[in-house]
Amino acid sequence: MPIGLIALALGGFGIGLTEFVIAGLLPEVAADFRVNEAAAGWLISGYALGVVVGALFLTAAINRLPRKAALLGLMVLFIVGNTASALAPTYAFMLSGRVLAALAHGAFFGIGSVVAAGMVAPDKKARAIAIMFTGLTAANVLGVPFGTLLGQALGWRSTFWAIAVIGVVATIGVAVLVPSGTGVRAPSDDAAPSLRSELRAFRSGQVWLSIVVTILGFGGMFGAFTYMAFTLTEVSGFASGAVPWLLILFGVGLFAGNALGGRFADRALDLTLTVVLAGLAVILAVFALVAGNPVAAVIALVLMGAFGFATVPGLQMRVMNYAPDAPTLASGANIAAFNVGNALGAWIGGVTITAGLGYTSPLWAGAAITLGAVVVMVFAGLAARRSRTDALDAAGVPSKESSTETLPIG
């Protein structure tokens, strides 16, 4: 695999750390700025909204730039946002810094997915995307625990200074290691298409079906994960001090699932997504049933992470495949869909708990949401196969089954 993917993964690591480490530092931040828990929570919610805006609108705004230049600009924005957070004299200033970093997050993963896929052979595109997202999973496994410890030992601002330094290193890596060649130049480098022409890619029903699968599939997993600390302490019986270490095991599952999901998606994209989503739905339901057993709960937690993140490379690859004329915008839209799914799943999980259904109810809700993703994915796969068969018949070519779902279908 090209060494430039390591630079993209490092950028993903810094961005993932920015997104998740704040959760462990919220008490310190809230005390420093003298705000209540709800206001402090906006440092997370505001970030998520910034990701959606950046993934959709900032990606569209810079889509006509060479992709390497766009990535470098986004990393600079990321550094500025985290530096602002580290220096923030007020809560409002801190929130502004978080939103700036979030804008870079959404666009970086959207554009970075296209760049990563363009750096490798067609049969390795999903694996290349998986490598970039390895940085995000590593942030959960290693970055968040150590970032939290650093912030608690030296003050929360030290964590954001460390993230800014990581951003500088990643920027240098992108500048030096990512080539300025195929896959890194936007199609518009030679003849820039209008935004209207690029948006025509979204006329494809398969693009929208892919986005719906992303929202439901990731929403199901994240809805369960959002309330996992309550499940592990109130149902499984773990002490609260054990939760961070248990979440590291969850991160190990994310790491493994991301790598394996990318490998299998390169072989049979739609089949892989269908099987993995079905497996995730089953695991969430089983987790709800065995949550009272600590050993079984830990095993289910790891498997939930593995199956949940195994969908990410394939989901990102699928939406890009069906928007060949505007892969960057489609990729950005799918990054936004991941975050919409996060919000949807967390909201539904919260509703079930508020309704008095207990701390396993987010798992049951997640299983139901994910089952919806399976239904949509099966429909999308059948529609794609039918479209492929019709196209072959129209061309006078004898149809036969093929597992090369990763090829763009009209």
Short mmCIF file of C-alpha atoms in Angstrom, two decimals:
data_model
loop_
_atom_site.label_atom_id
_atom_site.label_comp_id
_atom_site.label_asym_id
_atom_site.label_seq_id
_atom_site.Cartn_x
_atom_site.Cartn_y
_atom_site.Cartn_z
CA MET A 1 0.00 0.00 0.00
CA PRO A 2 1.27 3.54 -0.76
CA ILE A 3 3.01 5.29 2.12
CA GLY A 4 0.79 8.32 1.58
CA LEU A 5 -2.03 6.36 3.23
CA ILE A 6 -0.08 6.56 6.50
CA ALA A 7 -0.22 10.36 6.34
CA LEU A 8 -3.97 10.22 5.78
CA ALA A 9 -4.32 7.78 8.70
CA LEU A 10 -2.33 10.12 10.95
CA GLY A 11 -4.66 12.96 10.01
CA GLY A 12 -7.58 10.67 10.81
CA PHE A 13 -5.98 9.86 14.17
CA GLY A 14 -5.74 13.52 15.15
CA ILE A 15 -9.29 14.22 13.98
CA GLY A 16 -10.68 11.18 15.80
CA LEU A 17 -8.87 12.24 18.96
CA THR A 18 -10.41 15.72 18.71
CA GLU A 19 -13.88 14.25 18.37
CA PHE A 20 -13.81 11.71 21.18
CA VAL A 21 -11.33 12.85 23.85
CA ILE A 22 -13.50 15.77 24.97
CA ALA A 23 -15.97 13.33 26.55
CA GLY A 24 -13.40 12.32 29.16
CA LEU A 25 -12.44 15.94 29.87
CA LEU A 26 -15.91 17.50 30.09
CA PRO A 27 -15.91 17.78 33.93
CA GLU A 28 -12.63 19.70 33.90
CA VAL A 29 -13.71 21.94 31.01
CA ALA A 30 -17.09 22.66 32.60
CA ALA A 31 -15.47 23.55 35.92
CA ASP A 32 -12.91 25.82 34.25
CA PHE A 33 -15.53 27.79 32.31
CA ARG A 34 -18.14 27.53 35.10
CA VAL A 35 -20.86 26.08 32.89
CA ASN A 36 -23.30 23.27 33.66
CA GLU A 37 -23.24 19.78 32.19
CA ALA A 38 -25.79 20.58 29.49
CA ALA A 39 -23.78 23.55 28.22
CA ALA A 40 -20.57 21.51 28.31
CA GLY A 41 -22.33 18.83 26.27
CA TRP A 42 -22.63 21.28 23.41
CA LEU A 43 -18.88 20.91 22.93
CA ILE A 44 -19.80 17.43 21.67
CA SER A 45 -23.13 18.20 19.99
CA GLY A 46 -21.81 21.35 18.35
CA TYR A 47 -18.87 19.39 17.01
CA ALA A 48 -21.19 16.79 15.47
CA LEU A 49 -23.22 19.49 13.74
CA GLY A 50 -20.00 21.05 12.46
CA VAL A 51 -18.99 17.71 10.95
CA VAL A 52 -22.25 17.53 9.00
CA VAL A 53 -21.91 21.10 7.73
CA GLY A 54 -18.28 20.58 6.76
CA ALA A 55 -18.96 17.26 5.06
CA LEU A 56 -21.70 18.75 2.92
CA PHE A 57 -21.03 22.41 2.31
CA LEU A 58 -17.29 22.87 2.82
CA THR A 59 -16.61 19.83 0.65
CA ALA A 60 -18.78 21.33 -2.09
CA ALA A 61 -17.09 24.72 -1.73
CA ILE A 62 -13.56 23.36 -2.18
CA ASN A 63 -14.38 20.53 -4.56
CA ARG A 64 -12.83 22.36 -7.53
CA LEU A 65 -9.45 22.62 -5.82
CA PRO A 66 -6.75 19.99 -6.36
CA ARG A 67 -7.50 17.40 -3.70
CA LYS A 68 -4.04 17.46 -2.11
CA ALA A 69 -4.23 21.24 -1.74
CA ALA A 70 -7.71 20.86 -0.24
CA LEU A 71 -6.44 18.32 2.30
CA LEU A 72 -3.57 20.59 3.32
CA GLY A 73 -5.95 23.53 3.75
CA LEU A 74 -8.27 21.40 5.87
CA MET A 75 -5.40 20.31 8.10
CA VAL A 76 -4.46 23.95 8.63
CA LEU A 77 -8.07 24.65 9.63
CA PHE A 78 -7.91 21.67 11.98
CA ILE A 79 -4.74 23.03 13.62
CA VAL A 80 -6.28 26.49 14.00
CA GLY A 81 -9.42 25.03 15.58
CA ASN A 82 -7.52 23.00 18.16
CA THR A 83 -5.11 25.83 18.92
CA ALA A 84 -8.13 28.06 19.53
CA SER A 85 -9.53 25.42 21.90
CA ALA A 86 -6.23 25.22 23.78
CA LEU A 87 -6.06 29.01 24.17
CA ALA A 88 -9.80 29.61 24.70
CA PRO A 89 -10.39 32.32 27.33
CA THR A 90 -14.16 31.72 27.34
CA TYR A 91 -16.64 28.91 26.76
CA ALA A 92 -17.93 30.57 23.55
CA PHE A 93 -14.38 30.78 22.19
CA MET A 94 -13.84 27.11 23.01
CA LEU A 95 -17.06 26.15 21.22
CA SER A 96 -15.98 28.16 18.17
CA GLY A 97 -12.67 26.32 18.08
CA ARG A 98 -14.48 22.98 18.29
CA VAL A 99 -16.73 23.92 15.36
CA LEU A 100 -13.74 24.99 13.24
CA ALA A 101 -12.05 21.65 13.85
CA ALA A 102 -15.32 19.85 13.07
CA LEU A 103 -15.62 21.58 9.69
CA ALA A 104 -12.22 20.14 8.79
CA HIS A 105 -13.29 16.69 10.07
CA GLY A 106 -16.23 16.27 7.73
CA ALA A 107 -14.47 17.48 4.60
CA PHE A 108 -11.17 15.69 5.38
CA PHE A 109 -12.72 12.23 5.52
CA GLY A 110 -14.90 12.96 2.50
CA ILE A 111 -12.03 14.11 0.29
CA GLY A 112 -9.51 11.77 1.93
CA SER A 113 -11.62 8.72 1.00
CA VAL A 114 -11.45 9.71 -2.68
CA VAL A 115 -7.71 10.37 -2.46
CA ALA A 116 -7.05 7.06 -0.71
CA ALA A 117 -9.09 5.12 -3.27
CA GLY A 118 -7.30 6.89 -6.12
CA MET A 119 -3.86 5.89 -4.84
CA VAL A 120 -4.38 2.13 -5.33
CA ALA A 121 -5.55 -0.42 -7.86
CA PRO A 122 -9.34 -0.82 -8.34
CA ASP A 123 -9.42 -4.11 -6.41
CA LYS A 124 -7.86 -2.49 -3.31
CA LYS A 125 -9.91 0.69 -2.97
CA ALA A 126 -11.94 -0.35 0.08
CA ARG A 127 -8.79 -1.52 1.85
CA ALA A 128 -7.14 1.83 1.15
CA ILE A 129 -10.13 3.64 2.65
CA ALA A 130 -9.95 1.27 5.62
CA ILE A 131 -6.31 2.23 6.20
CA MET A 132 -7.26 5.91 6.35
CA PHE A 133 -10.02 5.12 8.85
CA THR A 134 -7.51 3.08 10.88
CA GLY A 135 -6.42 6.43 12.29
CA LEU A 136 -9.93 6.99 13.59
CA THR A 137 -10.05 3.56 15.24
CA ALA A 138 -6.56 4.00 16.72
CA ALA A 139 -7.76 7.27 18.24
CA ASN A 140 -10.37 5.27 20.16
CA VAL A 141 -8.00 2.50 21.21
CA LEU A 142 -4.93 4.54 22.19
CA GLY A 143 -5.51 8.25 21.77
CA VAL A 144 -8.58 8.79 23.93
CA PRO A 145 -7.31 7.02 27.09
CA PHE A 146 -3.88 8.69 26.94
CA GLY A 147 -5.35 12.04 25.89
CA THR A 148 -7.68 11.90 28.88
CA LEU A 149 -4.85 10.99 31.25
CA LEU A 150 -2.72 13.83 29.85
CA GLY A 151 -5.55 16.32 30.31
CA GLN A 152 -6.24 15.16 33.85
CA ALA A 153 -2.56 15.31 34.80
CA LEU A 154 -1.47 18.56 33.12
CA GLY A 155 -4.79 20.29 32.51
CA TRP A 156 -7.28 19.82 29.69
CA ARG A 157 -5.59 22.47 27.52
CA SER A 158 -2.48 20.29 27.25
CA THR A 159 -4.50 17.66 25.38
CA PHE A 160 -5.56 20.16 22.73
CA TRP A 161 -1.99 21.41 22.37
CA ALA A 162 -0.92 17.80 21.79
CA ILE A 163 -3.65 17.37 19.16
CA ALA A 164 -2.50 20.55 17.40
CA VAL A 165 1.05 19.13 17.25
CA ILE A 166 -0.31 15.90 15.78
CA GLY A 167 -2.08 18.05 13.19
CA VAL A 168 1.20 19.74 12.25
CA VAL A 169 2.92 16.36 11.81
CA ALA A 170 0.01 15.05 9.73
CA THR A 171 0.10 18.18 7.55
CA ILE A 172 3.79 17.66 6.85
CA GLY A 173 3.07 14.00 6.10
CA VAL A 174 0.33 14.85 3.58
CA ALA A 175 2.57 17.47 1.94
CA VAL A 176 5.52 15.07 1.58
CA LEU A 177 3.97 11.61 1.20
CA VAL A 178 0.68 12.09 -0.69
CA PRO A 179 1.46 12.27 -4.42
CA SER A 180 0.12 15.03 -6.64
CA GLY A 181 -1.09 12.57 -9.24
CA THR A 182 -4.02 10.38 -10.20
CA GLY A 183 -6.72 10.33 -7.56
CA VAL A 184 -5.32 13.46 -5.92
CA ARG A 185 -6.24 15.82 -8.71
CA ALA A 186 -9.89 16.74 -8.88
CA PRO A 187 -11.63 16.04 -12.19
CA SER A 188 -12.12 19.78 -12.33
CA ASP A 189 -8.39 20.44 -12.54
CA ASP A 190 -8.65 20.32 -16.31
CA ALA A 191 -12.25 21.37 -16.91
CA ALA A 192 -14.06 22.41 -13.76
CA PRO A 193 -17.68 21.23 -13.78
CA SER A 194 -20.33 23.36 -12.18
CA LEU A 195 -21.76 22.46 -8.80
CA ARG A 196 -25.10 21.84 -10.51
CA SER A 197 -23.57 19.26 -12.84
CA GLU A 198 -21.88 17.52 -9.91
CA LEU A 199 -25.15 17.39 -7.99
CA ARG A 200 -26.68 15.41 -10.85
CA ALA A 201 -24.88 12.40 -9.41
CA PHE A 202 -27.44 12.48 -6.61
CA ARG A 203 -30.17 11.62 -9.07
CA SER A 204 -29.02 8.04 -8.70
CA GLY A 205 -31.34 6.04 -6.48
CA GLN A 206 -28.42 3.85 -5.46
CA VAL A 207 -26.60 6.87 -3.99
CA TRP A 208 -29.58 7.66 -1.79
CA LEU A 209 -30.08 4.01 -0.84
CA SER A 210 -26.42 3.83 0.18
CA ILE A 211 -26.79 6.96 2.34
CA VAL A 212 -29.90 5.51 4.02
CA VAL A 213 -28.00 2.29 4.78
CA THR A 214 -25.21 4.38 6.33
CA ILE A 215 -27.64 6.33 8.53
CA LEU A 216 -29.46 3.22 9.75
CA GLY A 217 -26.45 0.90 10.03
CA PHE A 218 -24.21 3.30 11.92
CA GLY A 219 -27.16 4.72 13.84
CA GLY A 220 -27.97 1.30 15.23
CA MET A 221 -24.45 0.71 16.48
CA PHE A 222 -23.89 4.23 17.82
CA GLY A 223 -27.27 4.36 19.53
CA ALA A 224 -26.24 1.34 21.57
CA PHE A 225 -22.72 2.64 22.15
CA THR A 226 -23.85 6.06 23.42
CA TYR A 227 -25.34 4.53 26.57
CA MET A 228 -22.82 1.71 26.91
CA ALA A 229 -21.38 3.03 30.18
CA PHE A 230 -24.84 2.69 31.78
CA THR A 231 -25.29 -0.81 30.37
CA LEU A 232 -21.91 -1.99 31.62
CA THR A 233 -22.28 -0.53 35.11
CA GLU A 234 -26.00 -0.92 35.81
CA VAL A 235 -26.63 -4.23 34.03
CA SER A 236 -23.29 -6.03 33.66
CA GLY A 237 -22.13 -4.98 37.14
CA PHE A 238 -18.77 -3.42 36.27
CA ALA A 239 -17.36 -0.62 38.39
CA SER A 240 -17.34 2.80 36.71
CA GLY A 241 -13.53 2.81 36.84
CA ALA A 242 -13.47 -0.24 34.57
CA VAL A 243 -15.45 1.42 31.78
CA PRO A 244 -12.54 3.24 30.07
CA TRP A 245 -10.58 0.00 29.85
CA LEU A 246 -13.59 -1.88 28.54
CA LEU A 247 -14.02 0.78 25.88
CA ILE A 248 -10.43 0.15 24.81
CA LEU A 249 -11.52 -3.43 24.08
CA PHE A 250 -14.39 -1.98 22.07
CA GLY A 251 -11.78 0.05 20.18
CA VAL A 252 -9.82 -3.11 19.44
CA GLY A 253 -12.97 -4.49 17.87
CA LEU A 254 -13.31 -1.31 15.78
CA PHE A 255 -9.73 -1.68 14.57
CA ALA A 256 -10.12 -5.32 13.57
CA GLY A 257 -13.52 -4.82 11.96
CA ASN A 258 -12.32 -1.86 9.92
CA ALA A 259 -9.40 -3.83 8.48
CA LEU A 260 -11.39 -6.99 7.71
CA GLY A 261 -14.38 -5.05 6.40
CA GLY A 262 -12.22 -3.27 3.86
CA ARG A 263 -10.63 -6.51 2.68
CA PHE A 264 -13.92 -8.35 2.16
CA ALA A 265 -15.64 -5.32 0.62
CA ASP A 266 -13.02 -5.31 -2.13
CA ARG A 267 -14.07 -8.87 -3.01
CA ALA A 268 -17.87 -8.58 -2.86
CA LEU A 269 -19.14 -5.21 -1.74
CA ASP A 270 -22.92 -5.64 -1.48
CA LEU A 271 -22.69 -9.17 -0.09
CA THR A 272 -20.18 -8.06 2.56
CA LEU A 273 -22.34 -5.14 3.67
CA THR A 274 -25.46 -7.31 3.87
CA VAL A 275 -23.77 -10.04 5.90
CA VAL A 276 -21.98 -7.63 8.25
CA LEU A 277 -25.11 -5.56 8.90
CA ALA A 278 -27.12 -8.71 9.59
CA GLY A 279 -24.39 -9.91 11.93
CA LEU A 280 -24.42 -6.57 13.75
CA ALA A 281 -28.19 -6.75 14.26
CA VAL A 282 -27.84 -10.24 15.72
CA ILE A 283 -24.97 -9.23 18.01
CA LEU A 284 -26.87 -6.23 19.37
CA ALA A 285 -29.85 -8.44 20.18
CA VAL A 286 -27.67 -11.11 21.78
CA PHE A 287 -25.83 -8.43 23.77
CA ALA A 288 -29.15 -7.27 25.19
CA LEU A 289 -29.94 -10.84 26.26
CA VAL A 290 -26.55 -11.60 27.88
CA ALA A 291 -25.70 -8.14 29.26
CA GLY A 292 -26.15 -9.40 32.82
CA ASN A 293 -23.20 -11.78 32.39
CA PRO A 294 -19.92 -9.80 32.60
CA VAL A 295 -17.85 -12.20 30.47
CA ALA A 296 -20.49 -12.48 27.76
CA ALA A 297 -20.98 -8.71 27.84
CA VAL A 298 -17.29 -8.09 27.15
CA ILE A 299 -17.28 -10.54 24.24
CA ALA A 300 -20.42 -8.93 22.81
CA LEU A 301 -18.89 -5.46 23.25
CA VAL A 302 -15.84 -6.39 21.19
CA LEU A 303 -17.96 -8.03 18.49
CA MET A 304 -20.27 -5.01 18.39
CA GLY A 305 -17.27 -2.80 17.64
CA ALA A 306 -15.92 -5.21 15.04
CA PHE A 307 -19.15 -5.64 13.09
CA GLY A 308 -20.15 -2.00 13.54
CA PHE A 309 -16.98 -0.56 12.00
CA ALA A 310 -16.59 -3.33 9.41
CA THR A 311 -19.33 -1.53 7.51
CA VAL A 312 -17.46 1.79 7.21
CA PRO A 313 -15.05 1.15 4.28
CA GLY A 314 -17.76 -0.60 2.26
CA LEU A 315 -20.39 2.05 2.89
CA GLN A 316 -17.97 4.78 1.89
CA MET A 317 -16.89 2.86 -1.21
CA ARG A 318 -20.44 2.10 -2.33
CA VAL A 319 -21.66 5.68 -2.39
CA MET A 320 -18.53 6.72 -4.31
CA ASN A 321 -19.06 3.94 -6.85
CA TYR A 322 -22.53 5.13 -7.71
CA ALA A 323 -21.45 8.76 -8.10
CA PRO A 324 -18.44 8.41 -10.42
CA ASP A 325 -18.82 11.97 -11.72
CA ALA A 326 -18.84 13.49 -8.24
CA PRO A 327 -17.14 11.05 -5.85
CA THR A 328 -15.92 13.81 -3.53
CA LEU A 329 -19.36 15.28 -2.95
CA ALA A 330 -20.87 11.82 -2.55
CA SER A 331 -18.14 10.84 -0.12
CA GLY A 332 -18.73 14.00 1.90
CA ALA A 333 -22.46 13.36 1.95
CA ASN A 334 -21.84 9.89 3.33
CA ILE A 335 -19.59 11.27 6.08
CA ALA A 336 -22.50 13.55 6.98
CA ALA A 337 -24.78 10.49 6.95
CA PHE A 338 -22.57 8.74 9.52
CA ASN A 339 -23.06 11.68 11.88
CA VAL A 340 -26.80 11.89 11.18
CA GLY A 341 -26.92 8.21 12.10
CA ASN A 342 -25.00 8.95 15.31
CA ALA A 343 -27.53 11.60 16.31
CA LEU A 344 -30.53 9.48 15.33
CA GLY A 345 -29.32 6.42 17.20
CA ALA A 346 -28.41 8.39 20.32
CA TRP A 347 -31.82 10.09 20.33
CA ILE A 348 -33.78 6.85 19.93
CA GLY A 349 -31.68 5.14 22.58
CA GLY A 350 -32.34 8.01 24.96
CA VAL A 351 -36.07 7.81 24.27
CA THR A 352 -36.15 4.12 25.20
CA ILE A 353 -34.36 4.77 28.50
CA THR A 354 -36.60 7.73 29.33
CA ALA A 355 -39.61 5.51 28.63
CA GLY A 356 -38.45 3.25 31.45
CA LEU A 357 -37.41 0.30 29.27
CA GLY A 358 -34.06 -0.14 31.04
CA TYR A 359 -30.42 0.14 30.10
CA THR A 360 -30.51 -2.74 27.64
CA SER A 361 -33.20 -0.97 25.61
CA PRO A 362 -30.70 0.99 23.47
CA LEU A 363 -29.29 -2.37 22.37
CA TRP A 364 -32.73 -3.61 21.32
CA ALA A 365 -33.41 -0.30 19.57
CA GLY A 366 -30.03 -0.52 17.84
CA ALA A 367 -30.81 -4.04 16.64
CA ALA A 368 -34.13 -2.87 15.19
CA ILE A 369 -32.54 0.13 13.44
CA THR A 370 -29.78 -2.05 12.02
CA LEU A 371 -32.35 -4.57 10.80
CA GLY A 372 -33.86 -1.70 8.83
CA ALA A 373 -30.44 -1.14 7.27
CA VAL A 374 -30.32 -4.82 6.27
CA VAL A 375 -33.70 -4.55 4.53
CA VAL A 376 -32.63 -1.45 2.60
CA MET A 377 -29.29 -3.04 1.71
CA VAL A 378 -30.96 -6.19 0.35
CA PHE A 379 -33.30 -4.05 -1.74
CA ALA A 380 -30.40 -1.93 -3.02
CA GLY A 381 -28.37 -5.02 -3.92
CA LEU A 382 -31.24 -6.63 -5.81
CA ALA A 383 -31.94 -3.38 -7.66
CA ALA A 384 -28.27 -3.06 -8.60
CA ARG A 385 -28.19 -6.63 -9.90
CA ARG A 386 -31.37 -6.06 -11.91
CA SER A 387 -29.90 -2.86 -13.37
CA ARG A 388 -26.72 -4.67 -14.32
CA THR A 389 -28.66 -7.48 -16.00
CA ASP A 390 -30.83 -5.02 -17.93
CA ALA A 391 -27.74 -3.14 -19.10
CA LEU A 392 -26.13 -6.36 -20.35
CA ASP A 393 -29.32 -7.41 -22.12
CA ALA A 394 -29.60 -4.02 -23.79
CA ALA A 395 -26.01 -4.35 -24.99
CA GLY A 396 -26.67 -7.86 -26.30
CA VAL A 397 -24.24 -9.42 -23.83
CA PRO A 398 -25.26 -12.72 -22.19
CA SER A 399 -25.81 -11.99 -18.49
CA LYS A 400 -24.03 -13.97 -15.82
CA GLU A 401 -23.54 -13.51 -12.13
CA SER A 402 -20.55 -11.48 -11.10
CA SER A 403 -19.18 -10.63 -7.70
CA THR A 404 -17.54 -7.39 -8.85
CA GLU A 405 -20.01 -5.14 -7.07
CA THR A 406 -17.28 -2.60 -6.56
CA LEU A 407 -17.54 -1.48 -10.18
CA PRO A 408 -19.67 1.63 -10.75
CA ILE A 409 -23.11 0.76 -12.05
CA GLY A 410 -25.10 3.33 -13.96
#
